[in-house]
Amino acid sequence: MSNSSNFTIGKINKMVCPPDKQQVIYWDSNNSGYFGIRVTQSQVKSFIIQTRLNKQTIRKTIGNVNQLTIKDALEIAQTKLLEIKKGNDPRIADEQAIAKIQIDKAKSKNGLLVWDEYIKWGKVRGKRGNQPWGSRHAQEHENMVRIGGKVLSRGVRTGQSKIQANGVLYDLLNQPLKEITRDKVEQWLESYLDRPATARLGLALLNAFFTWLSNHKEYKNAIHLDACSKLLINIPASKPRKDSLQKQQLKVWFDHINRGKNKVTKAYLQILVLSGARRNELATLKWENIDLVWYEGVIKDKWSGTRAFSITPYMAKLLQDLPKENEYVFFSPTSKSGYLEEPRYALESANRNAGIPHLTIHGLRRTFKNMSEWVETPVGIASQIMGHEPSGTAEKHYTDRPIDLLRLWHTKIEKFILDEAGIVQPTLDELKEQRILRLVK
């Protein structure tokens, strides 16, 4: 069949693309060669228009031959040809129209759905595109948009409702992106000013979310870029928590912790005080990362990913006595993760029975730092044990303390705490003997 003829339905039906070609174009002889039909190797047929603009050939698809009549396609082709003669490129107009549709679609997308996309991105890529979020950071984001209504049976603070409320950002994000304006963010923020720490965290996560949106090709033109910028100054400064155990409280606290029934939780809470580790760093510790022969291990770290830590004698005793139920040292048969996630009930119960004022999980970390002062531990050593970010040029680039030096001071801190608690620190020989007996059994 000739590649130039007067188009009819019959002729269109006979048009084919040879198997040795990617595509072939048939031209309508009655319309000066600008109106044609392209047939691809898969035998898909489409009306096209071809002409020149600014010394360049322009070819544009009009539509499928099964969706347009020859007459309708020719009318569209003639209209586009007139636009091209005026100097307008139809390809640009079509791209702009498509972009507008995509922007409108993004603007109308519910913020909660996009937040979920953001969490998935963070778990895979995260900071700088190559540092995935930690499990606790990801959980913070998920908690921000949780649906309330669940009846809480554990971890309820004194005076707190047992009915779980919606996440802090749930109501704000449960609307189209285009409707999350600065005014609405300010209204949301005002409702949380009586809880400055919560407001600060929520705004920080929201601001990071909008930064991500502003760099996302699909959403950058769908948001109000100023929605949450420079609002931090509106939040009252939150008073830093100072809760920790005092030296004279150590004995009664350890006594009541050790009266608990759950061996894993008891060990976990005591080791928090004795190690100064962060809550989730210790909770996610795995058996494969501890060595009870050389008394050292590797733990997650907020700043460098992981850090080496020393295992002191009493910590080693507690760890040796724990059963190995799964990969995690502090396993939990009820949590989805497999490790201990909610130790607050045991802590608050022990605090209440011991007559100790409100003490948080993080307060146990502060306790370690305060106790290190009693044995005059060098600040840099205490900070390295606790996993604080190195400060100063010397700490960052020159100081590399061996694990043996950390263990020396760490053991002194532990002994001071145990002496005040009325607990005898075991010797290495005793630990070795216990380990042998366990192997024999």
Tab-separated table of N, CA, C and O in Angstrom, residues 191-230:
chain	number	residue	atom	x	y	z
A	191	SER	N	-3.381	25.397	69.714
A	191	SER	CA	-4.108	24.431	70.548
A	191	SER	C	-3.171	23.543	71.362
A	191	SER	O	-3.617	22.838	72.270
A	192	TYR	N	-1.873	23.592	71.055
A	192	TYR	CA	-0.910	22.755	71.779
A	192	TYR	C	0.096	23.578	72.581
A	192	TYR	O	1.056	23.012	73.104
A	193	LEU	N	-0.121	24.867	72.707
A	193	LEU	CA	0.846	25.708	73.415
A	193	LEU	C	0.941	25.378	74.894
A	193	LEU	O	1.924	25.720	75.551
A	194	ASP	N	-0.102	24.729	75.443
A	194	ASP	CA	-0.027	24.316	76.849
A	194	ASP	C	0.820	23.050	77.000
A	194	ASP	O	1.082	22.601	78.124
A	195	ARG	N	1.230	22.473	75.873
A	195	ARG	CA	2.120	21.312	75.870
A	195	ARG	C	3.309	21.632	74.961
A	195	ARG	O	3.419	21.125	73.848
A	196	PRO	N	4.189	22.534	75.399
A	196	PRO	CA	5.254	23.044	74.521
A	196	PRO	C	6.167	21.972	73.942
A	196	PRO	O	6.591	22.070	72.794
A	197	ALA	N	6.479	20.930	74.727
A	197	ALA	CA	7.369	19.883	74.204
A	197	ALA	C	6.699	19.131	73.050
A	197	ALA	O	7.326	18.842	72.026
A	198	THR	N	5.395	18.852	73.213
A	198	THR	CA	4.643	18.171	72.154
A	198	THR	C	4.536	19.059	70.922
A	198	THR	O	4.696	18.598	69.791
A	199	ALA	N	4.242	20.355	71.149
A	199	ALA	CA	4.124	21.307	70.037
A	199	ALA	C	5.445	21.434	69.286
A	199	ALA	O	5.476	21.470	68.052
A	200	ARG	N	6.531	21.466	70.034
A	200	ARG	CA	7.850	21.618	69.411
A	200	ARG	C	8.195	20.412	68.541
A	200	ARG	O	8.685	20.557	67.427
A	201	LEU	N	7.926	19.220	69.059
A	201	LEU	CA	8.214	18.010	68.286
A	201	LEU	C	7.319	17.938	67.050
A	201	LEU	O	7.790	17.662	65.947
A	202	GLY	N	6.019	18.208	67.240
A	202	GLY	CA	5.091	18.154	66.117
A	202	GLY	C	5.472	19.138	65.022
A	202	GLY	O	5.450	18.803	63.831
A	203	LEU	N	5.837	20.356	65.416
A	203	LEU	CA	6.206	21.373	64.430
A	203	LEU	C	7.510	21.013	63.731
A	203	LEU	O	7.657	21.227	62.521
A	204	ALA	N	8.447	20.444	64.476
A	204	ALA	CA	9.725	20.049	63.873
A	204	ALA	C	9.509	18.976	62.806
A	204	ALA	O	10.070	19.064	61.704
A	205	LEU	N	8.686	17.983	63.117
A	205	LEU	CA	8.423	16.917	62.149
A	205	LEU	C	7.619	17.445	60.964
A	205	LEU	O	7.850	17.036	59.820
A	206	LEU	N	6.684	18.340	61.242
A	206	LEU	CA	5.882	18.923	60.164
A	206	LEU	C	6.750	19.778	59.246
A	206	LEU	O	6.602	19.730	58.017
A	207	ASN	N	7.658	20.534	59.823
A	207	ASN	CA	8.540	21.389	59.030
A	207	ASN	C	9.447	20.545	58.130
A	207	ASN	O	9.673	20.878	56.958
A	208	ALA	N	9.952	19.432	58.674
A	208	ALA	CA	10.783	18.523	57.867
A	208	ALA	C	9.958	17.910	56.738
A	208	ALA	O	10.455	17.717	55.620
A	209	PHE	N	8.700	17.617	57.025
A	209	PHE	CA	7.792	17.067	56.018
A	209	PHE	C	7.592	18.052	54.876
A	209	PHE	O	7.666	17.684	53.699
A	210	PHE	N	7.389	19.327	55.197
A	210	PHE	CA	7.176	20.342	54.164
A	210	PHE	C	8.472	20.603	53.378
A	210	PHE	O	8.413	20.931	52.193
A	211	THR	N	9.599	20.467	54.020
A	211	THR	CA	10.866	20.580	53.296
A	211	THR	C	10.979	19.466	52.264
A	211	THR	O	11.405	19.682	51.126
A	212	TRP	N	10.588	18.255	52.667
A	212	TRP	CA	10.582	17.113	51.738
A	212	TRP	C	9.614	17.364	50.590
A	212	TRP	O	9.935	17.111	49.429
A	213	LEU	N	8.421	17.889	50.903
A	213	LEU	CA	7.433	18.191	49.863
A	213	LEU	C	7.962	19.225	48.873
A	213	LEU	O	7.739	19.117	47.672
A	214	SER	N	8.657	20.225	49.401
A	214	SER	CA	9.144	21.314	48.545
A	214	SER	C	10.219	20.839	47.569
A	214	SER	O	10.522	21.526	46.594
A	215	ASN	N	10.820	19.671	47.828
A	215	ASN	CA	11.831	19.115	46.928
A	215	ASN	C	11.302	17.925	46.133
A	215	ASN	O	12.071	17.263	45.429
A	216	HIS	N	10.007	17.666	46.266
A	216	HIS	CA	9.389	16.531	45.578
A	216	HIS	C	8.755	17.030	44.280
A	216	HIS	O	7.973	17.979	44.283
A	217	LYS	N	9.090	16.419	43.163
A	217	LYS	CA	8.622	16.908	41.862
A	217	LYS	C	7.101	16.909	41.754
A	217	LYS	O	6.522	17.742	41.049
A	218	GLU	N	6.434	16.001	42.449
A	218	GLU	CA	4.980	15.917	42.352
A	218	GLU	C	4.276	16.901	43.278
A	218	GLU	O	3.197	17.398	42.959
A	219	TYR	N	4.894	17.208	44.419
A	219	TYR	CA	4.191	17.990	45.444
A	219	TYR	C	4.711	19.413	45.636
A	219	TYR	O	4.068	20.213	46.320
A	220	LYS	N	5.864	19.743	45.051
A	220	LYS	CA	6.468	21.042	45.339
A	220	LYS	C	5.599	22.224	44.925
A	220	LYS	O	5.693	23.305	45.518
A	221	ASN	N	4.749	22.033	43.899
A	221	ASN	CA	3.872	23.127	43.466
A	221	ASN	C	2.449	22.984	44.017
A	221	ASN	O	1.551	23.731	43.632
A	222	ALA	N	2.276	22.023	44.930
A	222	ALA	CA	0.934	21.757	45.448
A	222	ALA	C	0.754	22.226	46.889
A	222	ALA	O	-0.316	22.068	47.463
A	223	ILE	N	1.807	22.807	47.486
A	223	ILE	CA	1.744	23.171	48.905
A	223	ILE	C	1.949	24.657	49.115
A	223	ILE	O	2.411	25.379	48.223
A	224	HIS	N	1.605	25.101	50.303
A	224	HIS	CA	1.916	26.467	50.737
A	224	HIS	C	3.292	26.417	51.386
A	224	HIS	O	3.449	25.890	52.493
A	225	LEU	N	4.295	26.934	50.704
A	225	LEU	CA	5.674	26.786	51.156
A	225	LEU	C	5.927	27.430	52.515
A	225	LEU	O	6.835	27.027	53.239
A	226	ASP	N	5.125	28.439	52.870
A	226	ASP	CA	5.339	29.130	54.142
A	226	ASP	C	4.460	28.578	55.261
A	226	ASP	O	4.340	29.189	56.316
A	227	ALA	N	3.878	27.414	55.049
A	227	ALA	CA	2.881	26.889	55.985
A	227	ALA	C	3.392	26.788	57.416
A	227	ALA	O	2.656	27.072	58.362
A	228	CYS	N	4.633	26.371	57.592
A	228	CYS	CA	5.107	26.202	58.972
A	228	CYS	C	6.497	26.794	59.212
A	228	CYS	O	7.148	26.463	60.198
A	229	SER	N	6.941	27.678	58.319
A	229	SER	CA	8.260	28.282	58.490
A	229	SER	C	8.227	29.386	59.547
A	229	SER	O	7.242	30.121	59.683
A	230	LYS	N	9.295	29.457	60.332
A	230	LYS	CA	9.506	30.499	61.345
A	230	LYS	C	8.376	30.576	62.375
A	230	LYS	O	8.014	31.665	62.838
